[in-house]
Amino acid sequence: MKLLLLSRFLGAVPDFLSTLKSDSLSDIRIAYINDAAKPLGDAPFVERERLQLQSLGYTLVPLTIGDGTAADFSAALDTVDAVYVAGGMADCLMAILRSTGTDEVLIERVRAGLPYIGASAGAIITGKSIDTAIALDGHTDGTSLDDLSGLGLVDAVILPHADGQLPPYPPEVIAEVARRLDGMLGLTMLPDDAALLVENRDVRMVASPATA
């Protein structure tokens, strides 16, 4: 099992994918899952995140889980070398995964070795719960999600943007969220210039600076 859990910046991605052998970076196909960003419309960061990943040279395969079935999702994953789950609203993303049954497909594929990259919401959902997302952003309008558990791929509860550098999440907001969740088992503070690298049972923090 191999995961790279990002807060904001993508600097750790090339090293993470360097073991995928190919003649050129464009030969590496990445499923780009964008469902978490759907409630945010044309918010600037949505397009920026996609373009930053694309600028690294990989071939992105856009994939909106909510537009298909678990079988469609499984078939799409057969055609790619890795999966990238973009940021946005984690509760909306979890609701879509559960309602389509794609949560089980994703868990099975990642545990079988499909490299997983998740940014912000995409990182949060891999943990034990998405409580940090609710504490940061509240619930998505129109989304009903009674169970706040995550995919359980990592034994952590991830709080992204933990350095307070992103304007929507200034230091005082991060401090208040951390205070409210104090004592939560596995709470992991993830700064924007870092990532959690998960390789089977080995979990460590690595640098992930902004890309050019």
GROMACS .gro file of C-alpha atoms in nm:
model
  212
    1MET     CA    1   0.000   0.000   0.000
    2LYS     CA    2   0.144   0.335  -0.106
    3LEU     CA    3  -0.016   0.673  -0.036
    4LEU     CA    4   0.096   1.037  -0.050
    5LEU     CA    5  -0.127   1.264   0.155
    6LEU     CA    6  -0.084   1.632   0.075
    7SER     CA    7  -0.213   1.945   0.237
    8ARG     CA    8  -0.167   2.191  -0.049
    9PHE     CA    9   0.165   2.182  -0.238
   10LEU     CA   10   0.267   1.908  -0.481
   11GLY     CA   11   0.646   1.904  -0.448
   12ALA     CA   12   0.653   1.547  -0.313
   13VAL     CA   13   0.461   1.401  -0.607
   14PRO     CA   14   0.751   1.338  -0.851
   15ASP     CA   15   0.952   1.135  -0.600
   16PHE     CA   16   0.641   0.943  -0.500
   17LEU     CA   17   0.571   0.841  -0.860
   18SER     CA   18   0.934   0.789  -0.958
   19THR     CA   19   0.906   0.412  -0.916
   20LEU     CA   20   0.651   0.397  -1.199
   21LYS     CA   21   0.867   0.303  -1.492
   22SER     CA   22   0.799   0.477  -1.823
   23ASP     CA   23   0.982   0.629  -2.117
   24SER     CA   24   0.831   0.970  -2.040
   25LEU     CA   25   0.620   1.130  -1.769
   26SER     CA   26   0.331   1.167  -2.011
   27ASP     CA   27   0.310   0.786  -2.025
   28ILE     CA   28   0.207   0.786  -1.658
   29ARG     CA   29  -0.171   0.810  -1.644
   30ILE     CA   30  -0.333   0.948  -1.330
   31ALA     CA   31  -0.705   0.928  -1.257
   32TYR     CA   32  -0.796   1.279  -1.139
   33ILE     CA   33  -1.101   1.252  -0.911
   34ASN     CA   34  -1.273   1.588  -0.879
   35ASP     CA   35  -1.598   1.515  -0.692
   36ALA     CA   36  -1.497   1.701  -0.374
   37ALA     CA   37  -1.469   2.027  -0.569
   38LYS     CA   38  -1.812   2.007  -0.730
   39PRO     CA   39  -1.993   2.208  -0.457
   40LEU     CA   40  -1.735   2.487  -0.497
   41GLY     CA   41  -1.813   2.565  -0.860
   42ASP     CA   42  -1.544   2.774  -1.028
   43ALA     CA   43  -1.347   2.858  -0.713
   44PRO     CA   44  -0.996   2.955  -0.834
   45PHE     CA   45  -0.813   2.681  -0.644
   46VAL     CA   46  -1.008   2.407  -0.823
   47GLU     CA   47  -0.857   2.475  -1.166
   48ARG     CA   48  -0.522   2.574  -1.014
   49GLU     CA   49  -0.482   2.237  -0.844
   50ARG     CA   50  -0.547   2.048  -1.165
   51LEU     CA   51  -0.310   2.266  -1.367
   52GLN     CA   52  -0.033   2.229  -1.109
   53LEU     CA   53  -0.052   1.851  -1.129
   54GLN     CA   54  -0.072   1.859  -1.508
   55SER     CA   55   0.232   2.089  -1.523
   56LEU     CA   56   0.444   1.811  -1.373
   57GLY     CA   57   0.411   1.629  -1.706
   58TYR     CA   58   0.171   1.344  -1.631
   59THR     CA   59  -0.137   1.253  -1.834
   60LEU     CA   60  -0.449   1.324  -1.630
   61VAL     CA   61  -0.764   1.121  -1.678
   62PRO     CA   62  -1.055   1.328  -1.538
   63LEU     CA   63  -1.292   1.111  -1.338
   64THR     CA   64  -1.614   1.221  -1.170
   65ILE     CA   65  -1.727   0.931  -0.952
   66GLY     CA   66  -2.078   1.064  -0.907
   67ASP     CA   67  -2.144   1.039  -1.282
   68GLY     CA   68  -2.108   0.661  -1.291
   69THR     CA   69  -2.125   0.333  -1.104
   70ALA     CA   70  -1.882   0.127  -0.902
   71ALA     CA   71  -1.828  -0.091  -1.209
   72ASP     CA   72  -1.749   0.216  -1.419
   73PHE     CA   73  -1.503   0.332  -1.156
   74SER     CA   74  -1.333  -0.005  -1.136
   75ALA     CA   75  -1.298  -0.017  -1.514
   76ALA     CA   76  -1.150   0.333  -1.521
   77LEU     CA   77  -0.891   0.238  -1.259
   78ASP     CA   78  -0.781  -0.049  -1.482
   79THR     CA   79  -0.653   0.211  -1.731
   80VAL     CA   80  -0.436   0.423  -1.498
   81ASP     CA   81  -0.112   0.399  -1.303
   82ALA     CA   82  -0.218   0.606  -1.000
   83VAL     CA   83  -0.512   0.795  -0.856
   84TYR     CA   84  -0.523   1.157  -0.739
   85VAL     CA   85  -0.815   1.275  -0.525
   86ALA     CA   86  -0.845   1.653  -0.539
   87GLY     CA   87  -0.940   1.892  -0.261
   88GLY     CA   88  -1.278   2.038  -0.177
   89MET     CA   89  -1.554   1.924   0.056
   90ALA     CA   90  -1.471   1.595   0.227
   91ASP     CA   91  -1.825   1.518   0.340
   92CYS     CA   92  -1.959   1.556  -0.013
   93LEU     CA   93  -1.682   1.329  -0.141
   94MET     CA   94  -1.751   1.061   0.123
   95ALA     CA   95  -2.124   1.076   0.054
   96ILE     CA   96  -2.064   1.016  -0.317
   97LEU     CA   97  -1.818   0.734  -0.251
   98ARG     CA   98  -2.063   0.555  -0.022
   99SER     CA   99  -2.375   0.610  -0.232
  100THR     CA  100  -2.207   0.465  -0.542
  101GLY     CA  101  -2.019   0.186  -0.365
  102THR     CA  102  -1.692   0.321  -0.501
  103ASP     CA  103  -1.551   0.351  -0.150
  104GLU     CA  104  -1.503  -0.025  -0.137
  105VAL     CA  105  -1.352  -0.029  -0.486
  106LEU     CA  106  -1.103   0.243  -0.392
  107ILE     CA  107  -1.006   0.073  -0.066
  108GLU     CA  108  -0.952  -0.260  -0.243
  109ARG     CA  109  -0.741  -0.109  -0.523
  110VAL     CA  110  -0.521   0.099  -0.291
  111ARG     CA  111  -0.463  -0.196  -0.059
  112ALA     CA  112  -0.371  -0.401  -0.366
  113GLY     CA  113  -0.100  -0.149  -0.457
  114LEU     CA  114  -0.253   0.128  -0.670
  115PRO     CA  115  -0.063   0.445  -0.572
  116TYR     CA  116  -0.295   0.701  -0.410
  117ILE     CA  117  -0.238   1.076  -0.390
  118GLY     CA  118  -0.485   1.288  -0.197
  119ALA     CA  119  -0.479   1.663  -0.138
  120SER     CA  120  -0.666   1.829   0.151
  121ALA     CA  121  -1.009   1.660   0.135
  122GLY     CA  122  -0.846   1.380  -0.062
  123ALA     CA  123  -0.604   1.329   0.225
  124ILE     CA  124  -0.863   1.363   0.500
  125ILE     CA  125  -1.090   1.085   0.369
  126THR     CA  126  -0.812   0.824   0.392
  127GLY     CA  127  -0.808   0.848   0.771
  128LYS     CA  128  -1.026   0.717   1.052
  129SER     CA  129  -1.271   1.007   1.035
  130ILE     CA  130  -1.341   1.334   0.853
  131ASP     CA  131  -1.413   1.529   1.172
  132THR     CA  132  -1.137   1.776   1.086
  133ALA     CA  133  -1.309   1.866   0.758
  134ILE     CA  134  -1.635   1.939   0.937
  135ALA     CA  135  -1.450   2.148   1.196
  136LEU     CA  136  -1.280   2.350   0.921
  137ASP     CA  137  -1.558   2.388   0.663
  138GLY     CA  138  -1.885   2.272   0.816
  139HIS     CA  139  -2.122   2.050   0.620
  140THR     CA  140  -2.184   2.086   0.249
  141ASP     CA  141  -2.531   2.223   0.169
  142GLY     CA  142  -2.756   1.942   0.053
  143THR     CA  143  -2.523   1.665   0.168
  144SER     CA  144  -2.654   1.415   0.420
  145LEU     CA  145  -2.380   1.222   0.596
  146ASP     CA  146  -2.449   1.077   0.939
  147ASP     CA  147  -2.136   0.861   0.954
  148LEU     CA  148  -1.819   1.073   0.962
  149SER     CA  149  -1.579   0.780   0.938
  150GLY     CA  150  -1.321   0.784   0.660
  151LEU     CA  151  -1.183   0.507   0.443
  152GLY     CA  152  -0.956   0.382   0.720
  153LEU     CA  153  -0.655   0.338   0.495
  154VAL     CA  154  -0.437   0.517   0.750
  155ASP     CA  155  -0.460   0.517   1.128
  156ALA     CA  156  -0.484   0.895   1.157
  157VAL     CA  157  -0.722   1.189   1.160
  158ILE     CA  158  -0.564   1.445   0.929
  159LEU     CA  159  -0.587   1.821   0.978
  160PRO     CA  160  -0.451   1.989   0.661
  161HIS     CA  161  -0.335   2.351   0.627
  162ALA     CA  162  -0.208   2.319   0.984
  163ASP     CA  163   0.050   2.598   0.948
  164GLY     CA  164  -0.226   2.857   0.903
  165GLN     CA  165  -0.077   3.001   0.582
  166LEU     CA  166  -0.383   2.952   0.360
  167PRO     CA  167  -0.613   3.258   0.397
  168PRO     CA  168  -0.937   3.065   0.464
  169TYR     CA  169  -0.762   2.886   0.752
  170PRO     CA  170  -0.556   3.145   0.943
  171PRO     CA  171  -0.358   3.042   1.255
  172GLU     CA  172  -0.641   3.131   1.492
  173VAL     CA  173  -0.884   2.903   1.304
  174ILE     CA  174  -0.635   2.614   1.303
  175ALA     CA  175  -0.567   2.667   1.674
  176GLU     CA  176  -0.939   2.661   1.753
  177VAL     CA  177  -0.996   2.343   1.552
  178ALA     CA  178  -0.698   2.177   1.720
  179ARG     CA  179  -0.834   2.281   2.060
  180ARG     CA  180  -1.179   2.139   1.983
  181LEU     CA  181  -1.030   1.810   1.866
  182ASP     CA  182  -0.768   1.789   2.139
  183GLY     CA  183  -0.739   1.433   2.265
  184MET     CA  184  -0.869   1.277   1.944
  185LEU     CA  185  -0.661   0.964   1.889
  186GLY     CA  186  -0.444   0.993   1.579
  187LEU     CA  187  -0.494   1.366   1.520
  188THR     CA  188  -0.220   1.461   1.273
  189MET     CA  189  -0.132   1.822   1.192
  190LEU     CA  190  -0.030   1.848   0.826
  191PRO     CA  191   0.130   2.177   0.709
  192ASP     CA  192   0.091   2.299   0.351
  193ASP     CA  193   0.457   2.234   0.263
  194ALA     CA  194   0.458   1.876   0.392
  195ALA     CA  195   0.299   1.542   0.313
  196LEU     CA  196   0.240   1.211   0.482
  197LEU     CA  197   0.411   0.929   0.296
  198VAL     CA  198   0.255   0.592   0.368
  199GLU     CA  199   0.432   0.278   0.252
  200ASN     CA  200   0.256  -0.026   0.396
  201ARG     CA  201   0.296   0.016   0.774
  202ASP     CA  202   0.559   0.289   0.751
  203VAL     CA  203   0.416   0.641   0.788
  204ARG     CA  204   0.639   0.945   0.788
  205MET     CA  205   0.625   1.318   0.722
  206VAL     CA  206   0.815   1.439   0.415
  207ALA     CA  207   0.872   1.780   0.258
  208SER     CA  208   0.633   1.884  -0.018
  209PRO     CA  209   0.718   2.238  -0.128
  210ALA     CA  210   0.537   2.444  -0.387
  211THR     CA  211   0.614   2.350  -0.745
  212ALA     CA  212   0.736   2.604  -1.000
   0.00000   0.00000   0.00000
